[in-house]
mmCIF file of C-alpha atoms in Angstrom:
data_model
loop_
_atom_site.group_PDB
_atom_site.id
_atom_site.type_symbol
_atom_site.label_atom_id
_atom_site.label_comp_id
_atom_site.label_asym_id
_atom_site.label_seq_id
_atom_site.Cartn_x
_atom_site.Cartn_y
_atom_site.Cartn_z
ATOM 1 C CA UNK A 1 25.963 -40.913 -18.134
ATOM 2 C CA UNK A 2 26.937 -42.032 -21.649
ATOM 3 C CA UNK A 3 24.338 -39.709 -23.190
ATOM 4 C CA UNK A 4 25.678 -36.574 -21.460
ATOM 5 C CA UNK A 5 27.523 -34.058 -23.596
ATOM 6 C CA UNK A 6 28.713 -30.459 -23.310
ATOM 7 C CA UNK A 7 25.217 -29.043 -24.055
ATOM 8 C CA UNK A 8 23.926 -30.557 -20.781
ATOM 9 C CA UNK A 9 26.342 -28.470 -18.727
ATOM 10 C CA UNK A 10 25.835 -24.937 -17.462
ATOM 11 C CA UNK A 11 28.216 -22.041 -17.121
ATOM 12 C CA UNK A 12 29.423 -20.334 -13.966
ATOM 13 C CA UNK A 13 31.752 -17.367 -14.007
ATOM 14 C CA UNK A 14 32.822 -17.867 -10.399
ATOM 15 C CA UNK A 15 32.849 -20.929 -8.125
ATOM 16 C CA UNK A 16 34.386 -20.768 -4.658
ATOM 17 C CA UNK A 17 34.127 -22.276 -1.185
ATOM 18 C CA UNK A 18 33.538 -20.045 1.816
ATOM 19 C CA UNK A 19 33.291 -20.786 5.547
ATOM 20 C CA UNK A 20 30.333 -19.227 7.377
ATOM 21 C CA UNK A 21 30.252 -20.009 11.066
ATOM 22 C CA UNK A 22 31.175 -23.667 11.364
ATOM 23 C CA UNK A 23 29.961 -24.732 7.907
ATOM 24 C CA UNK A 24 31.589 -24.654 4.483
ATOM 25 C CA UNK A 25 29.469 -23.426 1.592
ATOM 26 C CA UNK A 26 30.157 -23.616 -2.135
ATOM 27 C CA UNK A 27 29.091 -20.478 -3.988
ATOM 28 C CA UNK A 28 28.318 -20.649 -7.716
ATOM 29 C CA UNK A 29 27.935 -17.146 -9.145
ATOM 30 C CA UNK A 30 27.647 -15.337 -12.485
ATOM 31 C CA UNK A 31 25.615 -18.134 -14.107
ATOM 32 C CA UNK A 32 24.483 -17.502 -17.689
ATOM 33 C CA UNK A 33 21.106 -19.271 -17.468
ATOM 34 C CA UNK A 34 20.334 -20.021 -13.805
ATOM 35 C CA UNK A 35 17.395 -22.353 -13.169
ATOM 36 C CA UNK A 36 17.483 -22.103 -9.389
ATOM 37 C CA UNK A 37 18.934 -19.923 -6.684
ATOM 38 C CA UNK A 38 19.725 -20.214 -3.008
ATOM 39 C CA UNK A 39 19.025 -17.418 -0.568
ATOM 40 C CA UNK A 40 21.460 -17.296 2.330
ATOM 41 C CA UNK A 41 19.856 -15.792 5.429
ATOM 42 C CA UNK A 42 21.767 -14.900 8.556
ATOM 43 C CA UNK A 43 20.487 -13.566 11.853
ATOM 44 C CA UNK A 44 21.664 -12.981 15.422
ATOM 45 C CA UNK A 45 19.333 -15.619 16.903
ATOM 46 C CA UNK A 46 16.836 -18.329 15.929
ATOM 47 C CA UNK A 47 13.791 -16.104 16.462
ATOM 48 C CA UNK A 48 15.065 -13.379 14.123
ATOM 49 C CA UNK A 49 16.154 -15.949 11.567
ATOM 50 C CA UNK A 50 12.688 -17.557 11.637
ATOM 51 C CA UNK A 51 11.065 -14.156 11.074
ATOM 52 C CA UNK A 52 13.383 -13.499 8.136
ATOM 53 C CA UNK A 53 12.560 -16.918 6.657
ATOM 54 C CA UNK A 54 8.825 -16.282 7.056
ATOM 55 C CA UNK A 55 9.093 -12.853 5.407
ATOM 56 C CA UNK A 56 11.071 -14.227 2.458
ATOM 57 C CA UNK A 57 8.679 -17.176 2.067
ATOM 58 C CA UNK A 58 5.659 -14.840 2.151
ATOM 59 C CA UNK A 59 7.235 -12.532 -0.417
ATOM 60 C CA UNK A 60 8.122 -15.380 -2.765
ATOM 61 C CA UNK A 61 4.660 -16.903 -2.390
ATOM 62 C CA UNK A 62 3.100 -13.528 -3.163
ATOM 63 C CA UNK A 63 5.128 -13.248 -6.376
ATOM 64 C CA UNK A 64 4.243 -16.847 -7.298
ATOM 65 C CA UNK A 65 0.536 -16.164 -6.748
ATOM 66 C CA UNK A 66 0.649 -13.010 -8.881
ATOM 67 C CA UNK A 67 2.385 -14.877 -11.711
ATOM 68 C CA UNK A 68 -0.077 -17.784 -11.572
ATOM 69 C CA UNK A 69 -3.134 -15.492 -11.386
ATOM 70 C CA UNK A 70 -1.854 -13.246 -14.138
ATOM 71 C CA UNK A 71 -3.246 -10.223 -12.335
ATOM 72 C CA UNK A 72 -3.252 -8.264 -9.084
ATOM 73 C CA UNK A 73 -5.757 -5.932 -7.434
ATOM 74 C CA UNK A 74 -5.099 -2.485 -5.960
ATOM 75 C CA UNK A 75 -3.978 -2.730 -2.335
ATOM 76 C CA UNK A 76 -4.013 -0.355 0.649
ATOM 77 C CA UNK A 77 -7.676 -1.179 1.327
ATOM 78 C CA UNK A 78 -8.771 0.067 -2.114
ATOM 79 C CA UNK A 79 -10.442 -3.217 -3.044
ATOM 80 C CA UNK A 80 -12.511 -3.229 0.130
ATOM 81 C CA UNK A 81 -13.557 0.425 -0.276
ATOM 82 C CA UNK A 82 -14.563 -0.190 -3.922
ATOM 83 C CA UNK A 83 -16.450 -3.385 -3.020
ATOM 84 C CA UNK A 84 -18.224 -1.500 -0.213
ATOM 85 C CA UNK A 85 -19.333 1.216 -2.642
ATOM 86 C CA UNK A 86 -20.528 -1.361 -5.196
ATOM 87 C CA UNK A 87 -22.472 -3.324 -2.564
ATOM 88 C CA UNK A 88 -24.108 -0.144 -1.206
ATOM 89 C CA UNK A 89 -25.202 0.740 -4.739
ATOM 90 C CA UNK A 90 -26.504 -2.805 -5.289
ATOM 91 C CA UNK A 91 -28.369 -2.725 -1.955
ATOM 92 C CA UNK A 92 -30.520 0.136 -3.258
ATOM 93 C CA UNK A 93 -32.002 -2.254 -5.837
ATOM 94 C CA UNK A 94 -32.852 -4.945 -3.261
ATOM 95 C CA UNK A 95 -35.998 -4.975 -1.143
ATOM 96 C CA UNK A 96 -36.703 -6.545 2.232
ATOM 97 C CA UNK A 97 -34.422 -8.179 4.781
ATOM 98 C CA UNK A 98 -31.808 -9.113 2.176
ATOM 99 C CA UNK A 99 -30.971 -5.431 1.921
ATOM 100 C CA UNK A 100 -29.897 -5.393 5.574
ATOM 101 C CA UNK A 101 -27.611 -8.365 4.970
ATOM 102 C CA UNK A 102 -25.979 -6.659 1.998
ATOM 103 C CA UNK A 103 -25.445 -3.477 4.012
ATOM 104 C CA UNK A 104 -23.911 -5.416 6.907
ATOM 105 C CA UNK A 105 -21.615 -7.308 4.528
ATOM 106 C CA UNK A 106 -20.549 -4.053 2.857
ATOM 107 C CA UNK A 107 -19.823 -2.459 6.226
ATOM 108 C CA UNK A 108 -17.862 -5.552 7.282
ATOM 109 C CA UNK A 109 -15.512 -5.108 4.321
ATOM 110 C CA UNK A 110 -14.398 -1.761 5.731
ATOM 111 C CA UNK A 111 -12.692 -3.498 8.661
ATOM 112 C CA UNK A 112 -9.530 -3.925 6.547
ATOM 113 C CA UNK A 113 -8.933 -0.211 5.813
ATOM 114 C CA UNK A 114 -9.947 0.657 9.390
ATOM 115 C CA UNK A 115 -7.337 -1.729 10.809
ATOM 116 C CA UNK A 116 -4.743 -0.390 8.349
ATOM 117 C CA UNK A 117 -5.441 3.142 9.582
ATOM 118 C CA UNK A 118 -5.288 2.163 13.254
ATOM 119 C CA UNK A 119 -2.066 0.173 12.810
ATOM 120 C CA UNK A 120 -0.488 3.125 10.988
ATOM 121 C CA UNK A 121 -1.363 5.396 13.939
ATOM 122 C CA UNK A 122 -4.191 7.346 12.305
ATOM 123 C CA UNK A 123 -7.762 7.994 13.434
ATOM 124 C CA UNK A 124 -9.750 5.261 11.671
ATOM 125 C CA UNK A 125 -13.011 7.250 11.507
ATOM 126 C CA UNK A 126 -11.318 10.263 9.967
ATOM 127 C CA UNK A 127 -9.527 8.062 7.437
ATOM 128 C CA UNK A 128 -12.733 6.237 6.501
ATOM 129 C CA UNK A 129 -14.537 9.518 5.850
ATOM 130 C CA UNK A 130 -11.746 10.572 3.471
ATOM 131 C CA UNK A 131 -11.657 7.198 1.702
ATOM 132 C CA UNK A 132 -15.421 7.004 1.244
ATOM 133 C CA UNK A 133 -15.534 10.581 -0.101
ATOM 134 C CA UNK A 134 -12.842 9.779 -2.663
ATOM 135 C CA UNK A 135 -14.507 6.483 -3.586
ATOM 136 C CA UNK A 136 -17.803 8.335 -4.034
ATOM 137 C CA UNK A 137 -16.179 10.449 -6.737
ATOM 138 C CA UNK A 138 -15.331 7.273 -8.679
ATOM 139 C CA UNK A 139 -11.632 6.948 -7.793
ATOM 140 C CA UNK A 140 -10.077 3.630 -6.837
ATOM 141 C CA UNK A 141 -8.404 4.839 -3.674
ATOM 142 C CA UNK A 142 -6.706 3.283 -0.706
ATOM 143 C CA UNK A 143 -4.936 4.477 2.416
ATOM 144 C CA UNK A 144 -1.513 6.084 2.365
ATOM 145 C CA UNK A 145 -0.232 4.761 5.713
ATOM 146 C CA UNK A 146 2.426 7.488 5.937
ATOM 147 C CA UNK A 147 0.114 10.489 5.670
ATOM 148 C CA UNK A 148 -3.314 9.041 6.513
ATOM 149 C CA UNK A 149 -4.681 10.492 3.275
ATOM 150 C CA UNK A 150 -6.385 8.744 0.386
ATOM 151 C CA UNK A 151 -4.046 7.596 -2.382
ATOM 152 C CA UNK A 152 -4.181 5.725 -5.651
ATOM 153 C CA UNK A 153 -2.447 2.434 -4.783
ATOM 154 C CA UNK A 154 -1.348 1.662 -8.344
ATOM 155 C CA UNK A 155 0.608 4.934 -8.465
ATOM 156 C CA UNK A 156 2.529 3.885 -5.354
ATOM 157 C CA UNK A 157 2.979 0.258 -6.443
ATOM 158 C CA UNK A 158 0.718 -1.161 -3.711
ATOM 159 C CA UNK A 159 -1.048 -4.324 -4.858
ATOM 160 C CA UNK A 160 -2.735 -7.359 -3.316
ATOM 161 C CA UNK A 161 -2.964 -10.867 -4.711
ATOM 162 C CA UNK A 162 -6.189 -11.646 -6.540
ATOM 163 C CA UNK A 163 -6.420 -15.140 -5.056
ATOM 164 C CA UNK A 164 -6.061 -13.785 -1.513
ATOM 165 C CA UNK A 165 -8.988 -11.407 -2.020
ATOM 166 C CA UNK A 166 -11.034 -14.147 -3.714
ATOM 167 C CA UNK A 167 -10.385 -16.483 -0.783
ATOM 168 C CA UNK A 168 -11.227 -13.700 1.684
ATOM 169 C CA UNK A 169 -14.632 -13.108 0.081
ATOM 170 C CA UNK A 170 -15.329 -16.849 -0.079
ATOM 171 C CA UNK A 171 -14.273 -17.443 3.539
ATOM 172 C CA UNK A 172 -16.240 -14.463 4.855
ATOM 173 C CA UNK A 173 -19.385 -15.689 3.155
ATOM 174 C CA UNK A 174 -18.990 -19.251 4.432
ATOM 175 C CA UNK A 175 -18.240 -18.115 7.999
ATOM 176 C CA UNK A 176 -21.168 -15.675 8.051
ATOM 177 C CA UNK A 177 -23.505 -18.379 6.711
ATOM 178 C CA UNK A 178 -22.318 -20.853 9.345
ATOM 179 C CA UNK A 179 -22.810 -18.309 12.132
ATOM 180 C CA UNK A 180 -26.335 -17.616 10.922
ATOM 181 C CA UNK A 181 -27.027 -21.351 10.751
ATOM 182 C CA UNK A 182 -25.800 -21.837 14.320
ATOM 183 C CA UNK A 183 -27.985 -18.921 15.385
ATOM 184 C CA UNK A 184 -31.016 -20.568 13.759
ATOM 185 C CA UNK A 185 -30.239 -23.913 15.416
ATOM 186 C CA UNK A 186 -29.872 -22.231 18.811
ATOM 187 C CA UNK A 187 -33.174 -20.404 18.328
ATOM 188 C CA UNK A 188 -34.924 -23.619 17.341
ATOM 189 C CA UNK A 189 -33.479 -25.394 20.384
ATOM 190 C CA UNK A 190 -34.622 -22.648 22.745
ATOM 191 C CA UNK A 191 -38.145 -22.634 21.327
ATOM 192 C CA UNK A 192 -38.400 -26.419 21.734
ATOM 193 C CA UNK A 193 -37.374 -26.103 25.402
ATOM 194 C CA UNK A 194 -40.100 -23.527 26.020
ATOM 195 C CA UNK A 195 -42.818 -25.676 24.455
#
């Protein structure tokens, strides 16, 4: 306490106490250099309040992830459509059964834009045809959920977190490998029962 001086203190233009419901809250506003903030959330019931808290937490975590990664990727299903196109092109250079695996993986990536289209009330097959045509021309395009047309996500400010997409690819690969391993174990078990 002896080492504290005026430089350790902050500045607040307005400090007041306010009663909300049954609780008293102290509000500190108009700070010159705020280091932290409090978000006051109100709702009509616990369920709504929990949904609001979850939405705010998800939004803040998304911003935190983008700042830590230092980058974002185009959203609206654009990443998945571009990865699908790249994998299809790569599959042409591969021979044998591995080619089938690459094609299946590429097709599996399209689940995200298909679900986006369905949830937005559009025909998923029609939307996928449009997206794949646009992607074939070299555009990074995603789904405009309002119109059902292809759009350039960056122009509309639609982005996804890099780390979320990285984790998605990693998880998909691990899960697919585990399923194939279980399939092999089941096949080996069945053949040993026959013999």
